[in-house]
């Protein structure tokens, strides 16, 4: 009986391929960026998406579009081996399935820098939707790791109290892919809704008020540099994975600051990525 229940739980937990930060993570990153758009960028976003449509509302579109657009599949990640510290374009960005499933996130972000400003018609709207999504994905630690398909082939039990389960609350076993824990599980262990996570980051001791968030140039860098920085975070969170694959309170407490930092810095960089692209008066963007 227990086996049957566990199998049922697992089949629910594992159905569907994890593609990215979950909707919550992408919405959090988009909302942080929305608050930091230049007047020019805000006007462009409004023209492209329509009045009243937020970046958060389109932040997960690229995941929804993936089934119908298989040639975009590989744009969501880059597979850098855990043991290697640097991104190697020759190895990491020229996969065998490039022709049918696309190249990798670093290359797509480089193209988007120009397409945001210079692509024609609907392609420019699409570039905005892709950019909002992929600046997020490149900051999710398990999106830049080769091993175990970026942690998709490891099943963990997220068995932590998190920040929602307080007082007499008892933590529940939650079986999912290690990758999915990073896409959504850890975020959903912290807040009931993503807007609350934005508030946590923007106020009090939230990461966006921290000295690191105020360091000049923290919002800059290239997609290669972002991938390598995220890869360092991935090495850390991979090393913390317990042998029994139970992500308990100790794991949650250790990595919660990393989750917040990655979401926060992605939001800052997305804002600058859009602001810079829409500030350009030239096509192609120099
Ligand atoms: Zn994605």
Coordinates of C-alpha atoms and ligand atoms in Angstrom, one line a residue:
X1 CA 0.0 0.0 0.0
X2 CA 2.7 2.4 1.0
X3 CA 4.6 1.6 -2.2
X4 CA 1.5 2.3 -4.3
X5 CA 1.0 5.6 -2.6
X6 CA 4.6 6.5 -3.0
X7 CA 4.5 5.6 -6.7
X8 CA 1.4 7.7 -7.2
X9 CA 3.0 10.6 -5.4
X10 CA 6.1 10.3 -7.5
X11 CA 4.3 10.0 -10.8
X12 CA 2.5 13.3 -10.0
X13 CA 5.6 15.0 -8.8
X14 CA 7.6 13.9 -11.8
X15 CA 5.1 14.4 -14.6
X16 CA 6.2 17.2 -16.9
X17 CA 9.7 18.3 -17.6
X18 CA 11.1 20.9 -15.4
X19 CA 12.1 23.8 -17.7
X20 CA 13.2 26.8 -15.7
X21 CA 12.7 28.6 -12.5
X22 CA 9.0 27.9 -12.0
X23 CA 6.5 30.5 -12.8
X24 CA 7.0 32.0 -9.3
X25 CA 10.8 32.5 -9.8
X26 CA 10.4 34.1 -13.2
X27 CA 7.6 36.4 -12.0
X28 CA 9.8 37.5 -9.0
X29 CA 12.7 38.3 -11.3
X30 CA 10.5 40.1 -13.8
X31 CA 8.8 42.2 -11.1
X32 CA 12.1 43.3 -9.7
X33 CA 13.2 44.4 -13.2
X34 CA 9.8 46.2 -13.8
X35 CA 10.5 48.5 -10.9
X36 CA 13.8 49.5 -12.4
X37 CA 13.0 50.1 -16.0
X38 CA 14.1 53.5 -17.4
X39 CA 11.3 55.7 -18.7
X40 CA 12.4 54.8 -22.3
X41 CA 12.3 51.0 -21.6
X42 CA 9.0 51.3 -19.7
X43 CA 7.5 53.0 -22.8
X44 CA 8.9 50.3 -25.1
X45 CA 7.6 47.5 -22.9
X46 CA 4.2 49.1 -22.9
X47 CA 4.2 49.5 -26.6
X48 CA 5.3 45.9 -27.2
X49 CA 3.1 44.1 -24.6
X50 CA 0.2 46.5 -24.5
X51 CA -0.9 48.9 -21.8
X52 CA -1.2 47.4 -18.3
X53 CA 0.7 44.2 -19.2
X54 CA 3.5 43.5 -16.8
X55 CA 6.8 41.7 -17.5
X56 CA 5.8 39.1 -14.8
X57 CA 2.8 38.2 -16.9
X58 CA 4.9 37.1 -19.9
X59 CA 7.9 35.8 -17.9
X60 CA 7.1 32.1 -18.3
X61 CA 5.9 32.3 -21.9
X62 CA 9.1 30.7 -23.2
X63 CA 8.4 27.6 -21.3
X64 CA 4.9 27.4 -22.7
X65 CA 6.2 28.0 -26.3
X66 CA 8.8 25.2 -26.0
X67 CA 6.6 22.3 -27.1
X68 CA 5.5 24.1 -30.3
X69 CA 8.9 25.5 -30.9
X70 CA 11.4 22.6 -30.3
X71 CA 14.2 24.7 -31.9
X72 CA 14.1 26.9 -28.8
X73 CA 14.5 23.9 -26.4
X74 CA 18.2 24.3 -25.7
X75 CA 18.1 28.0 -25.1
X76 CA 17.0 27.5 -21.5
X77 CA 20.3 26.2 -20.2
X78 CA 24.0 25.5 -20.7
X79 CA 25.6 22.3 -19.5
X80 CA 29.0 23.1 -17.9
X81 CA 30.6 20.1 -16.0
X82 CA 30.7 20.6 -12.2
X83 CA 34.4 20.1 -12.1
X84 CA 35.1 22.8 -14.7
X85 CA 35.1 26.5 -13.5
X86 CA 34.8 28.2 -16.8
X87 CA 32.4 28.3 -19.7
X88 CA 33.9 26.8 -22.8
X89 CA 32.0 28.0 -25.8
X90 CA 33.5 25.4 -28.2
X91 CA 32.4 22.5 -26.0
X92 CA 29.3 23.9 -24.2
X93 CA 27.6 25.7 -27.1
X94 CA 28.0 23.3 -30.0
X95 CA 25.9 20.3 -29.1
X96 CA 25.0 17.6 -31.5
X97 CA 21.3 18.4 -31.5
X98 CA 21.8 22.1 -32.2
X99 CA 20.1 22.0 -35.6
X100 CA 16.8 20.7 -34.2
X101 CA 16.7 21.9 -30.6
X102 CA 18.8 25.1 -30.8
X103 CA 22.1 26.2 -29.3
X104 CA 22.5 27.4 -25.8
X105 CA 21.3 30.1 -23.5
X106 CA 24.6 32.1 -23.7
X107 CA 24.3 32.5 -27.5
X108 CA 20.6 33.3 -27.4
X109 CA 21.1 36.0 -24.8
X110 CA 23.8 37.5 -27.1
X111 CA 21.4 37.6 -30.0
X112 CA 18.6 39.0 -27.9
X113 CA 20.6 42.0 -26.9
X114 CA 20.3 43.1 -30.5
X115 CA 16.8 41.6 -31.3
X116 CA 15.2 43.5 -28.4
X117 CA 15.9 46.7 -30.1
X118 CA 16.2 45.7 -33.8
X119 CA 13.9 42.7 -34.6
X120 CA 11.0 43.5 -36.8
X121 CA 7.3 43.4 -35.8
X122 CA 6.2 40.5 -33.7
X123 CA 9.8 39.2 -33.5
X124 CA 10.5 42.2 -31.3
X125 CA 7.7 41.3 -28.9
X126 CA 9.0 37.7 -28.9
X127 CA 12.6 38.9 -28.1
X128 CA 11.2 40.7 -25.0
X129 CA 9.4 37.6 -23.9
X130 CA 12.5 35.4 -24.4
X131 CA 14.9 38.0 -22.7
X132 CA 12.7 38.2 -19.6
X133 CA 12.7 34.4 -19.3
X134 CA 16.3 33.6 -20.2
X135 CA 18.0 36.2 -18.0
X136 CA 16.1 34.4 -15.3
X137 CA 17.1 30.9 -16.4
X138 CA 20.8 31.7 -16.6
X139 CA 20.7 32.6 -12.9
X140 CA 19.1 29.3 -11.8
X141 CA 22.1 27.2 -10.5
X142 CA 21.0 23.9 -12.0
X143 CA 20.5 25.4 -15.4
X144 CA 24.2 25.7 -15.9
X145 CA 25.2 22.1 -14.8
X146 CA 25.9 19.1 -17.0
X147 CA 25.7 16.3 -14.5
X148 CA 22.5 14.3 -14.1
X149 CA 20.8 16.5 -16.7
X150 CA 21.1 19.5 -14.5
X151 CA 19.8 17.5 -11.5
X152 CA 16.7 16.3 -13.3
X153 CA 17.9 12.7 -12.8
X154 CA 18.1 13.0 -9.1
X155 CA 15.0 12.5 -6.9
X156 CA 15.0 14.3 -3.6
X157 CA 12.6 14.6 -0.7
X158 CA 12.1 18.2 0.2
X159 CA 11.4 17.7 3.9
X160 CA 12.0 21.1 5.4
X161 CA 9.9 23.4 7.5
X162 CA 10.8 26.3 5.3
X163 CA 9.5 29.8 6.4
X164 CA 5.8 29.0 6.0
X165 CA 5.7 26.0 8.3
X166 CA 6.1 27.5 11.8
X167 CA 4.7 26.9 15.3
X168 CA 3.2 23.4 15.5
X169 CA 3.3 22.8 11.8
X170 CA 4.8 19.5 10.8
X171 CA 6.9 19.3 7.5
X172 CA 5.6 17.1 4.8
X173 CA 7.6 14.8 2.5
X174 CA 7.6 16.3 -1.0
X175 CA 9.3 14.1 -3.6
X176 CA 10.6 15.9 -6.7
X177 CA 13.5 16.2 -9.0
X178 CA 16.5 18.0 -7.5
X179 CA 16.2 20.4 -10.4
X180 CA 12.5 21.1 -9.6
X181 CA 13.4 21.8 -6.0
X182 CA 15.5 24.7 -7.3
X183 CA 13.0 25.7 -9.9
X184 CA 10.1 26.0 -7.5
X185 CA 10.3 23.9 -4.3
X186 CA 12.6 26.1 -2.3
X187 CA 10.7 29.3 -3.3
X188 CA 7.3 27.7 -2.5
X189 CA 8.8 26.6 0.9
X190 CA 9.4 30.3 1.7
X191 CA 6.2 32.1 0.5
X192 CA 2.6 31.5 -0.3
X193 CA 2.7 33.8 -3.3
X194 CA 5.5 35.2 -5.4
X195 CA 4.6 38.9 -4.7
X196 CA 5.5 38.3 -1.1
X197 CA 8.9 37.1 -2.1
X198 CA 9.5 40.3 -4.0
X199 CA 8.6 42.2 -0.8
X200 CA 11.0 40.1 1.2
X201 CA 13.8 40.9 -1.2
X202 CA 13.1 44.6 -1.5
X203 CA 12.6 45.5 2.2
X204 CA 14.1 44.9 5.6
X205 CA 17.1 42.7 5.4
X206 CA 16.2 41.5 1.9
X207 CA 19.0 40.9 -0.6
X208 CA 18.1 43.9 -2.7
X209 CA 18.9 46.2 0.4
X210 CA 22.2 44.4 1.0
X211 CA 25.6 45.9 0.4
X212 CA 26.2 43.4 -2.4
X213 CA 23.1 44.5 -4.3
X214 CA 24.5 48.1 -4.2
X215 CA 28.0 47.3 -5.5
X216 CA 28.6 49.3 -8.6
X217 CA 28.3 47.1 -11.7
X218 CA 26.5 44.2 -10.0
X219 CA 23.8 44.5 -12.7
X220 CA 26.4 44.4 -15.5
X221 CA 28.4 41.6 -17.1
X222 CA 28.1 39.4 -20.1
X223 CA 26.0 36.2 -20.5
X224 CA 29.2 34.2 -20.3
X225 CA 30.1 35.9 -17.0
X226 CA 26.6 35.3 -15.6
X227 CA 26.8 31.6 -16.5
X228 CA 30.2 31.2 -14.8
X229 CA 29.0 33.0 -11.7
X230 CA 25.8 30.9 -11.5
X231 CA 28.0 27.8 -12.0
X232 CA 29.9 28.7 -8.8
X233 CA 26.6 28.8 -6.9
X234 CA 25.7 25.5 -8.5
X235 CA 28.9 23.9 -7.3
X236 CA 28.1 25.0 -3.8
X237 CA 24.4 23.9 -3.7
X238 CA 25.4 20.6 -5.4
X239 CA 28.1 19.9 -2.7
X240 CA 25.5 20.5 0.0
X241 CA 23.1 17.8 -1.4
X242 CA 23.0 15.2 1.4
X243 CA 23.8 11.6 0.6
X244 CA 20.3 10.4 1.5
X245 CA 18.8 13.1 -0.9
X246 CA 16.6 14.5 1.9
X247 CA 16.6 18.3 1.7
X248 CA 15.8 19.1 5.3
X249 CA 15.9 22.2 7.4
X250 CA 19.7 22.4 7.4
X251 CA 19.8 22.4 3.6
X252 CA 17.0 24.9 3.3
X253 CA 18.6 27.3 5.8
X254 CA 22.0 27.0 4.0
X255 CA 20.7 27.7 0.5
X256 CA 17.8 30.1 1.2
X257 CA 20.3 33.1 0.9
X258 CA 21.6 31.7 -2.4
X259 CA 18.0 31.5 -3.8
X260 CA 17.3 35.1 -2.8
X261 CA 20.6 36.3 -4.2
X262 CA 20.1 34.6 -7.5
X263 CA 16.6 35.9 -7.9
X264 CA 17.6 39.4 -6.8
X265 CA 20.6 39.7 -9.0
X266 CA 18.8 38.3 -12.0
X267 CA 16.1 41.0 -11.6
X268 CA 18.8 43.8 -11.5
X269 CA 20.5 42.4 -14.6
X270 CA 17.3 42.0 -16.5
X271 CA 16.4 45.6 -15.9
X272 CA 19.8 46.8 -17.2
X273 CA 19.7 44.4 -20.1
X274 CA 16.4 45.9 -21.2
X275 CA 17.4 49.5 -20.4
X276 CA 20.6 49.2 -22.4
X277 CA 18.9 47.6 -25.4
X278 CA 16.1 50.1 -25.6
X279 CA 18.5 53.1 -25.0
X280 CA 20.4 52.2 -28.2
X281 CA 19.7 54.4 -31.2
X282 CA 21.4 52.1 -33.6
X283 CA 20.7 48.8 -35.3
X284 CA 22.4 46.6 -34.9
X285 CA 23.1 47.5 -31.3
X286 CA 26.8 48.3 -31.0
Ligands
LIG1 ZN1 13.2 28.2 -19.1

